[in-house]
Short mmCIF file of N, CA and C in Angstrom, two decimals:
data_model
loop_
_atom_site.label_atom_id
_atom_site.label_comp_id
_atom_site.label_asym_id
_atom_site.label_seq_id
_atom_site.Cartn_x
_atom_site.Cartn_y
_atom_site.Cartn_z
N UNK A 1 3.42 16.25 6.91
CA UNK A 1 2.25 16.10 7.77
C UNK A 1 2.50 15.06 8.86
N UNK A 2 3.42 14.15 8.64
CA UNK A 2 3.67 13.07 9.61
C UNK A 2 4.62 13.53 10.71
N UNK A 3 5.54 14.39 10.38
CA UNK A 3 6.60 14.76 11.33
C UNK A 3 6.07 15.20 12.70
N UNK A 4 5.03 16.02 12.81
CA UNK A 4 4.54 16.41 14.13
C UNK A 4 3.97 15.23 14.94
N UNK A 5 3.60 14.18 14.25
CA UNK A 5 2.99 13.01 14.91
C UNK A 5 3.99 11.87 15.11
N UNK A 6 5.25 12.15 14.79
CA UNK A 6 6.29 11.12 14.86
C UNK A 6 6.36 10.46 16.22
N UNK A 7 6.33 11.25 17.30
CA UNK A 7 6.44 10.70 18.66
C UNK A 7 5.27 9.79 18.99
N UNK A 8 4.07 10.13 18.52
CA UNK A 8 2.90 9.29 18.78
C UNK A 8 2.98 7.99 17.99
N UNK A 9 3.60 8.02 16.84
CA UNK A 9 3.72 6.82 16.00
C UNK A 9 4.81 5.86 16.48
N UNK A 10 5.82 6.40 17.14
CA UNK A 10 6.99 5.59 17.51
C UNK A 10 6.65 4.29 18.25
N UNK A 11 5.79 4.29 19.28
CA UNK A 11 5.50 3.03 19.96
C UNK A 11 4.85 1.99 19.03
N UNK A 12 4.02 2.46 18.12
CA UNK A 12 3.37 1.55 17.18
C UNK A 12 4.37 0.99 16.18
N UNK A 13 5.21 1.86 15.69
CA UNK A 13 6.18 1.45 14.69
C UNK A 13 7.30 0.59 15.29
N UNK A 14 7.58 0.76 16.58
CA UNK A 14 8.62 -0.04 17.24
C UNK A 14 8.25 -1.52 17.26
N UNK A 15 6.96 -1.83 17.27
CA UNK A 15 6.51 -3.23 17.32
C UNK A 15 6.83 -3.97 16.03
N UNK A 16 7.03 -3.26 14.93
CA UNK A 16 7.29 -3.93 13.65
C UNK A 16 8.76 -3.86 13.26
N UNK A 17 9.60 -3.65 14.23
CA UNK A 17 11.04 -3.57 14.00
C UNK A 17 11.58 -4.90 13.50
N UNK A 18 12.36 -4.85 12.44
CA UNK A 18 12.89 -6.07 11.84
C UNK A 18 14.14 -6.63 12.50
N UNK A 19 14.50 -6.14 13.68
CA UNK A 19 15.70 -6.68 14.34
C UNK A 19 15.39 -7.95 15.13
N UNK A 20 14.11 -8.27 15.32
CA UNK A 20 13.72 -9.51 16.00
C UNK A 20 12.80 -10.31 15.08
N UNK A 21 12.73 -11.62 15.30
CA UNK A 21 11.83 -12.44 14.49
C UNK A 21 10.39 -12.04 14.71
N UNK A 22 10.05 -11.76 15.95
CA UNK A 22 8.67 -11.35 16.26
C UNK A 22 8.33 -10.06 15.52
N UNK A 23 9.21 -9.08 15.60
CA UNK A 23 8.98 -7.81 14.91
C UNK A 23 8.97 -7.97 13.40
N UNK A 24 9.84 -8.84 12.90
CA UNK A 24 9.91 -9.09 11.46
C UNK A 24 8.60 -9.70 10.96
N UNK A 25 8.12 -10.72 11.66
CA UNK A 25 6.89 -11.40 11.24
C UNK A 25 5.66 -10.51 11.42
N UNK A 26 5.60 -9.80 12.55
CA UNK A 26 4.48 -8.91 12.80
C UNK A 26 4.45 -7.78 11.78
N UNK A 27 5.59 -7.18 11.51
CA UNK A 27 5.68 -6.11 10.53
C UNK A 27 5.30 -6.58 9.14
N UNK A 28 5.75 -7.77 8.77
CA UNK A 28 5.42 -8.33 7.47
C UNK A 28 3.91 -8.56 7.36
N UNK A 29 3.32 -9.10 8.41
CA UNK A 29 1.88 -9.36 8.42
C UNK A 29 1.08 -8.05 8.32
N UNK A 30 1.44 -7.06 9.11
CA UNK A 30 0.73 -5.77 9.08
C UNK A 30 0.86 -5.12 7.70
N UNK A 31 2.06 -5.11 7.16
CA UNK A 31 2.26 -4.51 5.83
C UNK A 31 1.53 -5.30 4.75
N UNK A 32 1.47 -6.62 4.91
CA UNK A 32 0.74 -7.47 3.97
C UNK A 32 -0.73 -7.06 3.97
N UNK A 33 -1.32 -6.96 5.15
CA UNK A 33 -2.74 -6.60 5.26
C UNK A 33 -2.98 -5.18 4.74
N UNK A 34 -2.11 -4.25 5.10
CA UNK A 34 -2.26 -2.87 4.65
C UNK A 34 -2.19 -2.79 3.12
N UNK A 35 -1.21 -3.47 2.55
CA UNK A 35 -1.04 -3.45 1.10
C UNK A 35 -2.22 -4.14 0.41
N UNK A 36 -2.75 -5.18 1.02
CA UNK A 36 -3.92 -5.86 0.45
C UNK A 36 -5.12 -4.91 0.40
N UNK A 37 -5.26 -4.07 1.42
CA UNK A 37 -6.37 -3.12 1.46
C UNK A 37 -6.19 -2.03 0.40
N UNK A 38 -5.00 -1.45 0.32
CA UNK A 38 -4.78 -0.38 -0.66
C UNK A 38 -4.47 -0.93 -2.05
N UNK A 39 -4.21 -2.22 -2.15
CA UNK A 39 -3.93 -2.94 -3.39
C UNK A 39 -2.80 -2.31 -4.20
N UNK A 40 -1.76 -1.88 -3.48
CA UNK A 40 -0.63 -1.29 -4.19
C UNK A 40 0.62 -1.36 -3.33
N UNK A 41 1.58 -2.16 -3.77
CA UNK A 41 2.85 -2.20 -3.04
C UNK A 41 3.57 -0.87 -3.21
N UNK A 42 3.39 -0.23 -4.35
CA UNK A 42 4.00 1.08 -4.59
C UNK A 42 3.51 2.12 -3.59
N UNK A 43 2.23 2.09 -3.26
CA UNK A 43 1.68 3.02 -2.27
C UNK A 43 2.26 2.74 -0.89
N UNK A 44 2.38 1.47 -0.55
CA UNK A 44 2.94 1.11 0.75
C UNK A 44 4.41 1.52 0.84
N UNK A 45 5.18 1.24 -0.20
CA UNK A 45 6.59 1.63 -0.22
C UNK A 45 6.69 3.16 -0.20
N UNK A 46 5.82 3.84 -0.93
CA UNK A 46 5.81 5.31 -0.93
C UNK A 46 5.53 5.87 0.45
N UNK A 47 4.60 5.26 1.18
CA UNK A 47 4.33 5.71 2.55
C UNK A 47 5.52 5.44 3.45
N UNK A 48 6.23 4.37 3.16
CA UNK A 48 7.45 4.09 3.92
C UNK A 48 8.48 5.19 3.68
N UNK A 49 8.59 5.65 2.43
CA UNK A 49 9.50 6.76 2.12
C UNK A 49 9.13 7.99 2.95
N UNK A 50 7.84 8.27 3.07
CA UNK A 50 7.38 9.44 3.85
C UNK A 50 7.74 9.26 5.33
N UNK A 51 7.52 8.06 5.87
CA UNK A 51 7.85 7.79 7.27
C UNK A 51 9.36 7.90 7.50
N UNK A 52 10.15 7.46 6.54
CA UNK A 52 11.60 7.59 6.64
C UNK A 52 12.01 9.06 6.61
N UNK A 53 11.45 9.81 5.69
CA UNK A 53 11.79 11.24 5.56
C UNK A 53 11.38 12.03 6.80
N UNK A 54 10.29 11.61 7.46
CA UNK A 54 9.81 12.29 8.66
C UNK A 54 10.59 11.88 9.90
N UNK A 55 11.44 10.86 9.77
CA UNK A 55 12.22 10.40 10.92
C UNK A 55 11.51 9.39 11.79
N UNK A 56 10.36 8.88 11.33
CA UNK A 56 9.64 7.86 12.11
C UNK A 56 10.38 6.53 12.06
N UNK A 57 11.11 6.29 10.99
CA UNK A 57 12.00 5.15 10.86
C UNK A 57 13.39 5.69 10.63
N UNK A 58 14.39 4.97 11.15
CA UNK A 58 15.76 5.46 11.04
C UNK A 58 16.74 4.45 10.48
N UNK A 59 16.29 3.22 10.24
CA UNK A 59 17.23 2.21 9.75
C UNK A 59 16.54 1.25 8.80
N UNK A 60 17.34 0.58 8.01
CA UNK A 60 16.83 -0.39 7.06
C UNK A 60 16.16 -1.57 7.78
N UNK A 61 16.69 -1.94 8.94
CA UNK A 61 16.09 -3.04 9.71
C UNK A 61 14.65 -2.73 10.10
N UNK A 62 14.37 -1.46 10.37
CA UNK A 62 13.02 -1.08 10.80
C UNK A 62 12.00 -1.19 9.67
N UNK A 63 12.41 -0.90 8.45
CA UNK A 63 11.45 -0.92 7.36
C UNK A 63 11.50 -2.22 6.54
N UNK A 64 12.46 -3.06 6.83
CA UNK A 64 12.61 -4.33 6.11
C UNK A 64 11.30 -5.13 6.07
N UNK A 65 10.62 -5.32 7.22
CA UNK A 65 9.38 -6.11 7.17
C UNK A 65 8.27 -5.45 6.36
N UNK A 66 8.28 -4.13 6.28
CA UNK A 66 7.25 -3.44 5.51
C UNK A 66 7.42 -3.73 4.03
N UNK A 67 8.65 -3.73 3.57
CA UNK A 67 8.92 -4.06 2.17
C UNK A 67 8.47 -5.49 1.87
N UNK A 68 8.75 -6.41 2.78
CA UNK A 68 8.34 -7.80 2.58
C UNK A 68 6.83 -7.93 2.55
N UNK A 69 6.15 -7.28 3.47
CA UNK A 69 4.69 -7.33 3.50
C UNK A 69 4.08 -6.72 2.25
N UNK A 70 4.71 -5.69 1.72
CA UNK A 70 4.22 -5.08 0.49
C UNK A 70 4.30 -6.07 -0.67
N UNK A 71 5.35 -6.89 -0.69
CA UNK A 71 5.47 -7.90 -1.74
C UNK A 71 4.32 -8.89 -1.66
N UNK A 72 3.94 -9.29 -0.47
CA UNK A 72 2.84 -10.24 -0.32
C UNK A 72 1.49 -9.59 -0.60
N UNK A 73 1.29 -8.40 -0.07
CA UNK A 73 0.00 -7.74 -0.20
C UNK A 73 -0.38 -7.39 -1.62
N UNK A 74 0.62 -7.14 -2.45
CA UNK A 74 0.33 -6.76 -3.83
C UNK A 74 -0.27 -7.92 -4.63
N UNK A 75 -0.16 -9.13 -4.15
CA UNK A 75 -0.74 -10.28 -4.85
C UNK A 75 -2.26 -10.28 -4.77
N UNK A 76 -2.82 -9.54 -3.83
CA UNK A 76 -4.26 -9.51 -3.63
C UNK A 76 -4.98 -9.02 -4.89
N UNK A 77 -4.43 -8.04 -5.55
CA UNK A 77 -5.06 -7.49 -6.75
C UNK A 77 -5.20 -8.57 -7.83
N UNK A 78 -4.14 -9.32 -8.06
CA UNK A 78 -4.19 -10.38 -9.07
C UNK A 78 -5.17 -11.48 -8.67
N UNK A 79 -5.21 -11.81 -7.39
CA UNK A 79 -6.13 -12.85 -6.92
C UNK A 79 -7.58 -12.41 -7.12
N UNK A 80 -7.88 -11.17 -6.76
CA UNK A 80 -9.24 -10.65 -6.94
C UNK A 80 -9.60 -10.62 -8.43
N UNK A 81 -8.69 -10.15 -9.25
CA UNK A 81 -8.95 -10.08 -10.69
C UNK A 81 -9.17 -11.45 -11.30
N UNK A 82 -8.51 -12.47 -10.77
CA UNK A 82 -8.60 -13.81 -11.34
C UNK A 82 -9.86 -14.57 -10.91
N UNK A 83 -10.55 -14.07 -9.90
CA UNK A 83 -11.71 -14.81 -9.39
C UNK A 83 -12.74 -15.12 -10.47
N UNK A 84 -13.07 -14.16 -11.30
CA UNK A 84 -14.07 -14.39 -12.34
C UNK A 84 -13.48 -14.65 -13.70
N UNK A 85 -12.22 -14.89 -13.76
CA UNK A 85 -11.54 -15.03 -15.05
C UNK A 85 -11.29 -16.50 -15.38
N UNK A 86 -10.65 -16.71 -16.50
CA UNK A 86 -10.35 -18.06 -16.96
C UNK A 86 -9.20 -18.70 -16.21
N UNK A 87 -8.91 -19.92 -16.60
CA UNK A 87 -7.91 -20.72 -15.91
C UNK A 87 -6.52 -20.11 -16.01
N UNK A 88 -6.19 -19.50 -17.14
CA UNK A 88 -4.85 -18.92 -17.27
C UNK A 88 -4.68 -17.74 -16.31
N UNK A 89 -5.72 -16.96 -16.09
CA UNK A 89 -5.64 -15.86 -15.12
C UNK A 89 -5.48 -16.40 -13.71
N UNK A 90 -6.18 -17.48 -13.41
CA UNK A 90 -6.05 -18.11 -12.09
C UNK A 90 -4.63 -18.65 -11.89
N UNK A 91 -4.09 -19.26 -12.93
CA UNK A 91 -2.71 -19.76 -12.84
C UNK A 91 -1.73 -18.60 -12.69
N UNK A 92 -1.96 -17.52 -13.39
CA UNK A 92 -1.10 -16.34 -13.28
C UNK A 92 -1.13 -15.77 -11.87
N UNK A 93 -2.32 -15.69 -11.28
CA UNK A 93 -2.45 -15.18 -9.91
C UNK A 93 -1.78 -16.13 -8.92
N UNK A 94 -1.93 -17.43 -9.13
CA UNK A 94 -1.29 -18.41 -8.25
C UNK A 94 0.23 -18.34 -8.38
N UNK A 95 0.72 -18.15 -9.61
CA UNK A 95 2.16 -18.03 -9.81
C UNK A 95 2.68 -16.76 -9.14
N UNK A 96 1.95 -15.67 -9.26
CA UNK A 96 2.33 -14.41 -8.61
C UNK A 96 2.40 -14.58 -7.10
N UNK A 97 1.39 -15.23 -6.53
CA UNK A 97 1.38 -15.48 -5.08
C UNK A 97 2.55 -16.37 -4.69
N UNK A 98 2.76 -17.46 -5.41
CA UNK A 98 3.85 -18.38 -5.08
C UNK A 98 5.20 -17.69 -5.18
N UNK A 99 5.40 -16.89 -6.23
CA UNK A 99 6.66 -16.16 -6.38
C UNK A 99 6.90 -15.23 -5.21
N UNK A 100 5.87 -14.48 -4.82
CA UNK A 100 6.05 -13.53 -3.73
C UNK A 100 6.20 -14.21 -2.38
N UNK A 101 5.54 -15.33 -2.17
CA UNK A 101 5.76 -16.09 -0.93
C UNK A 101 7.20 -16.58 -0.91
N UNK A 102 7.70 -17.06 -2.06
CA UNK A 102 9.09 -17.51 -2.14
C UNK A 102 10.05 -16.36 -1.85
N UNK A 103 9.83 -15.20 -2.50
CA UNK A 103 10.80 -14.11 -2.31
C UNK A 103 10.77 -13.57 -0.89
N UNK A 104 9.61 -13.59 -0.24
CA UNK A 104 9.54 -13.13 1.16
C UNK A 104 10.21 -14.16 2.07
N UNK A 105 9.96 -15.44 1.85
CA UNK A 105 10.61 -16.47 2.67
C UNK A 105 12.12 -16.40 2.52
N UNK A 106 12.59 -16.25 1.29
CA UNK A 106 14.02 -16.11 1.05
C UNK A 106 14.58 -14.88 1.75
N UNK A 107 13.87 -13.76 1.64
CA UNK A 107 14.32 -12.51 2.26
C UNK A 107 14.30 -12.60 3.79
N UNK A 108 13.34 -13.31 4.35
CA UNK A 108 13.31 -13.49 5.81
C UNK A 108 14.52 -14.30 6.27
N UNK A 109 14.79 -15.38 5.55
CA UNK A 109 15.91 -16.24 5.94
C UNK A 109 17.27 -15.57 5.72
N UNK A 110 17.35 -14.73 4.71
CA UNK A 110 18.62 -14.08 4.38
C UNK A 110 18.65 -12.61 4.79
N UNK A 111 17.82 -12.23 5.75
CA UNK A 111 17.71 -10.81 6.14
C UNK A 111 19.06 -10.17 6.46
N UNK A 112 19.90 -10.78 7.28
CA UNK A 112 21.19 -10.11 7.57
C UNK A 112 22.03 -9.85 6.31
N UNK A 113 22.01 -10.81 5.39
CA UNK A 113 22.78 -10.64 4.14
C UNK A 113 22.20 -9.52 3.28
N UNK A 114 20.88 -9.52 3.12
CA UNK A 114 20.24 -8.47 2.32
C UNK A 114 20.49 -7.09 2.94
N UNK A 115 20.31 -6.99 4.25
CA UNK A 115 20.46 -5.70 4.91
C UNK A 115 21.88 -5.17 4.76
N UNK A 116 22.86 -6.03 5.01
CA UNK A 116 24.26 -5.62 4.88
C UNK A 116 24.58 -5.20 3.45
N UNK A 117 24.13 -5.99 2.48
CA UNK A 117 24.42 -5.67 1.08
C UNK A 117 23.73 -4.37 0.65
N UNK A 118 22.51 -4.18 1.05
CA UNK A 118 21.75 -3.00 0.61
C UNK A 118 22.26 -1.74 1.30
N UNK A 119 22.68 -1.84 2.53
CA UNK A 119 23.22 -0.67 3.23
C UNK A 119 24.47 -0.14 2.52
N UNK A 120 25.17 -1.02 1.83
CA UNK A 120 26.38 -0.61 1.11
C UNK A 120 26.07 0.08 -0.22
N UNK A 121 24.82 0.05 -0.65
CA UNK A 121 24.48 0.63 -1.95
C UNK A 121 24.29 2.14 -1.93
N UNK A 122 24.01 2.71 -0.76
CA UNK A 122 23.75 4.14 -0.68
C UNK A 122 23.80 4.59 0.79
N UNK A 123 24.06 5.85 0.99
CA UNK A 123 24.00 6.39 2.36
C UNK A 123 22.60 6.94 2.66
N UNK A 124 21.77 7.06 1.64
CA UNK A 124 20.41 7.56 1.79
C UNK A 124 19.46 6.39 2.05
N UNK A 125 18.75 6.43 3.18
CA UNK A 125 17.89 5.31 3.56
C UNK A 125 16.70 5.14 2.63
N UNK A 126 16.22 6.21 2.04
CA UNK A 126 15.12 6.09 1.07
C UNK A 126 15.61 5.34 -0.16
N UNK A 127 16.80 5.65 -0.63
CA UNK A 127 17.39 4.94 -1.77
C UNK A 127 17.64 3.48 -1.40
N UNK A 128 18.11 3.23 -0.17
CA UNK A 128 18.33 1.85 0.28
C UNK A 128 17.02 1.06 0.24
N UNK A 129 15.92 1.71 0.65
CA UNK A 129 14.62 1.04 0.65
C UNK A 129 14.21 0.66 -0.77
N UNK A 130 14.38 1.58 -1.70
CA UNK A 130 14.07 1.28 -3.11
C UNK A 130 14.96 0.16 -3.63
N UNK A 131 16.24 0.21 -3.29
CA UNK A 131 17.18 -0.83 -3.71
C UNK A 131 16.81 -2.18 -3.11
N UNK A 132 16.37 -2.18 -1.86
CA UNK A 132 15.96 -3.42 -1.19
C UNK A 132 14.79 -4.05 -1.92
N UNK A 133 13.79 -3.25 -2.22
CA UNK A 133 12.60 -3.73 -2.92
C UNK A 133 13.01 -4.41 -4.24
N UNK A 134 13.87 -3.76 -4.99
CA UNK A 134 14.32 -4.29 -6.28
C UNK A 134 15.20 -5.52 -6.09
N UNK A 135 16.11 -5.47 -5.15
CA UNK A 135 17.06 -6.58 -4.96
C UNK A 135 16.36 -7.87 -4.56
N UNK A 136 15.39 -7.79 -3.68
CA UNK A 136 14.68 -9.00 -3.25
C UNK A 136 13.98 -9.64 -4.44
N UNK A 137 13.32 -8.83 -5.25
CA UNK A 137 12.62 -9.35 -6.42
C UNK A 137 13.61 -9.94 -7.44
N UNK A 138 14.72 -9.26 -7.65
CA UNK A 138 15.72 -9.71 -8.62
C UNK A 138 16.35 -11.03 -8.19
N UNK A 139 16.74 -11.14 -6.93
CA UNK A 139 17.36 -12.37 -6.45
C UNK A 139 16.38 -13.54 -6.55
N UNK A 140 15.12 -13.32 -6.18
CA UNK A 140 14.12 -14.39 -6.27
C UNK A 140 13.88 -14.79 -7.72
N UNK A 141 13.81 -13.82 -8.62
CA UNK A 141 13.60 -14.13 -10.04
C UNK A 141 14.76 -14.94 -10.60
N UNK A 142 15.97 -14.55 -10.27
CA UNK A 142 17.15 -15.28 -10.75
C UNK A 142 17.17 -16.70 -10.17
N UNK A 143 16.79 -16.83 -8.90
CA UNK A 143 16.78 -18.15 -8.26
C UNK A 143 15.73 -19.07 -8.88
N UNK A 144 14.58 -18.52 -9.28
CA UNK A 144 13.50 -19.36 -9.79
C UNK A 144 13.52 -19.54 -11.31
N UNK A 145 14.23 -18.69 -12.02
CA UNK A 145 14.24 -18.76 -13.48
C UNK A 145 14.58 -20.15 -14.03
N UNK A 146 15.59 -20.84 -13.51
CA UNK A 146 15.88 -22.18 -14.05
C UNK A 146 14.75 -23.19 -13.84
N UNK A 147 13.84 -22.90 -12.94
CA UNK A 147 12.76 -23.83 -12.63
C UNK A 147 11.42 -23.40 -13.22
N UNK A 148 11.42 -22.42 -14.11
CA UNK A 148 10.17 -21.88 -14.62
C UNK A 148 9.32 -22.92 -15.36
N UNK A 149 9.95 -23.80 -16.11
CA UNK A 149 9.20 -24.86 -16.80
C UNK A 149 8.53 -25.80 -15.81
N UNK A 150 9.27 -26.18 -14.80
CA UNK A 150 8.73 -27.07 -13.77
C UNK A 150 7.59 -26.38 -13.01
N UNK A 151 7.75 -25.11 -12.71
CA UNK A 151 6.72 -24.35 -11.99
C UNK A 151 5.45 -24.25 -12.83
N UNK A 152 5.61 -23.99 -14.13
CA UNK A 152 4.44 -23.91 -15.02
C UNK A 152 3.71 -25.25 -15.07
N UNK A 153 4.48 -26.34 -15.15
CA UNK A 153 3.86 -27.68 -15.17
C UNK A 153 3.14 -27.96 -13.84
N UNK A 154 3.74 -27.56 -12.74
CA UNK A 154 3.11 -27.76 -11.44
C UNK A 154 1.80 -26.97 -11.34
N UNK A 155 1.80 -25.75 -11.85
CA UNK A 155 0.58 -24.95 -11.83
C UNK A 155 -0.51 -25.57 -12.70
N UNK A 156 -0.12 -26.15 -13.85
CA UNK A 156 -1.12 -26.81 -14.70
C UNK A 156 -1.71 -28.04 -13.99
N UNK A 157 -0.88 -28.74 -13.22
CA UNK A 157 -1.39 -29.90 -12.47
C UNK A 157 -2.25 -29.47 -11.29
N UNK A 158 -1.83 -28.42 -10.58
CA UNK A 158 -2.59 -27.95 -9.42
C UNK A 158 -3.90 -27.27 -9.80
N UNK A 159 -3.89 -26.59 -10.94
CA UNK A 159 -5.08 -25.88 -11.41
C UNK A 159 -5.42 -26.36 -12.83
N UNK A 160 -5.99 -27.56 -12.92
CA UNK A 160 -6.27 -28.10 -14.26
C UNK A 160 -7.44 -27.35 -14.92
N UNK A 161 -7.43 -27.33 -16.22
CA UNK A 161 -8.50 -26.69 -16.98
C UNK A 161 -9.66 -27.66 -17.12
N UNK A 162 -10.86 -27.13 -17.05
CA UNK A 162 -12.06 -27.96 -17.26
C UNK A 162 -12.47 -27.95 -18.72
N UNK A 163 -11.83 -27.10 -19.50
CA UNK A 163 -12.12 -26.99 -20.93
C UNK A 163 -11.19 -27.94 -21.68
N UNK A 164 -11.64 -28.42 -22.83
CA UNK A 164 -10.74 -29.26 -23.63
C UNK A 164 -9.54 -28.44 -24.11
N UNK A 165 -8.43 -29.09 -24.25
CA UNK A 165 -7.21 -28.43 -24.71
C UNK A 165 -7.43 -27.99 -26.16
N UNK A 166 -7.13 -26.73 -26.42
CA UNK A 166 -7.31 -26.19 -27.78
C UNK A 166 -6.37 -26.89 -28.75
N UNK A 167 -6.86 -27.07 -29.96
CA UNK A 167 -6.04 -27.70 -30.99
C UNK A 167 -4.87 -26.79 -31.34
N UNK A 168 -3.75 -27.42 -31.61
CA UNK A 168 -2.56 -26.66 -31.99
C UNK A 168 -2.79 -26.09 -33.38
N UNK A 169 -2.45 -24.83 -33.54
CA UNK A 169 -2.58 -24.23 -34.87
C UNK A 169 -1.22 -23.77 -35.35
N UNK A 170 -1.08 -23.73 -36.65
CA UNK A 170 0.18 -23.32 -37.24
C UNK A 170 -0.11 -22.24 -38.27
N UNK A 171 0.82 -21.36 -38.44
CA UNK A 171 0.70 -20.34 -39.47
C UNK A 171 1.20 -20.91 -40.79
N UNK A 172 0.50 -20.56 -41.85
CA UNK A 172 0.94 -20.99 -43.19
C UNK A 172 2.04 -20.05 -43.64
N UNK A 173 3.29 -20.54 -43.78
CA UNK A 173 4.43 -19.68 -44.11
C UNK A 173 4.26 -18.89 -45.41
N UNK A 174 3.57 -19.47 -46.39
CA UNK A 174 3.43 -18.77 -47.66
C UNK A 174 2.44 -17.61 -47.60
N UNK A 175 1.69 -17.50 -46.48
CA UNK A 175 0.72 -16.41 -46.34
C UNK A 175 1.14 -15.37 -45.29
N UNK A 176 2.40 -15.41 -44.85
CA UNK A 176 2.84 -14.51 -43.78
C UNK A 176 2.82 -13.05 -44.18
N UNK A 177 2.81 -12.76 -45.48
CA UNK A 177 2.73 -11.37 -45.88
C UNK A 177 1.40 -10.75 -45.47
N UNK A 178 0.38 -11.57 -45.30
CA UNK A 178 -0.93 -11.12 -44.83
C UNK A 178 -1.26 -11.97 -43.61
N UNK A 179 -0.85 -11.53 -42.41
CA UNK A 179 -0.99 -12.35 -41.20
C UNK A 179 -2.41 -12.84 -40.93
N UNK A 180 -3.41 -12.04 -41.27
CA UNK A 180 -4.79 -12.47 -41.02
C UNK A 180 -5.15 -13.68 -41.87
N UNK A 181 -4.52 -13.84 -43.04
CA UNK A 181 -4.76 -15.00 -43.89
C UNK A 181 -3.88 -16.18 -43.48
N UNK A 182 -2.77 -15.91 -42.83
CA UNK A 182 -1.82 -16.96 -42.47
C UNK A 182 -2.38 -17.86 -41.37
N UNK A 183 -3.35 -17.37 -40.61
CA UNK A 183 -3.87 -18.19 -39.49
C UNK A 183 -4.58 -19.42 -39.95
#
């Protein structure tokens, strides 16, 4: 359905080209807002696959900012869900947002490296897009994993609980055969 409208879309899509900083940032912002509205990075990436298949995009550089914006926009769902929830949900949403801001910042700074590496993974641009989405998340997770304890402590300090800390409980080892009694 998109292919007949490809020519009309080209001027709009050219503005979000990831070969310039302006295009990279604008594309990331637009994709962030779009993903926040649809509340699904998968839907945004899926639409990118359709645009790629229709020939509206022709290179990894062109869709790079859309993948980054999808990473940011998907945090909206967790933030909305955490609004009426407890402190742990709020911390989870904040951690999700912080992680995705980190992975997008890292991906922006290392764009040439990511693009070169991902282009070598496949000759199919749709596959490259999927690989890019996964690679950015994987690299960020590996980079932050050693700091997970520190990040959790920082979140507890930034978002303190107003409830008293629950007492530590232990399971009675001799009652483990019946877990409900072991509590």
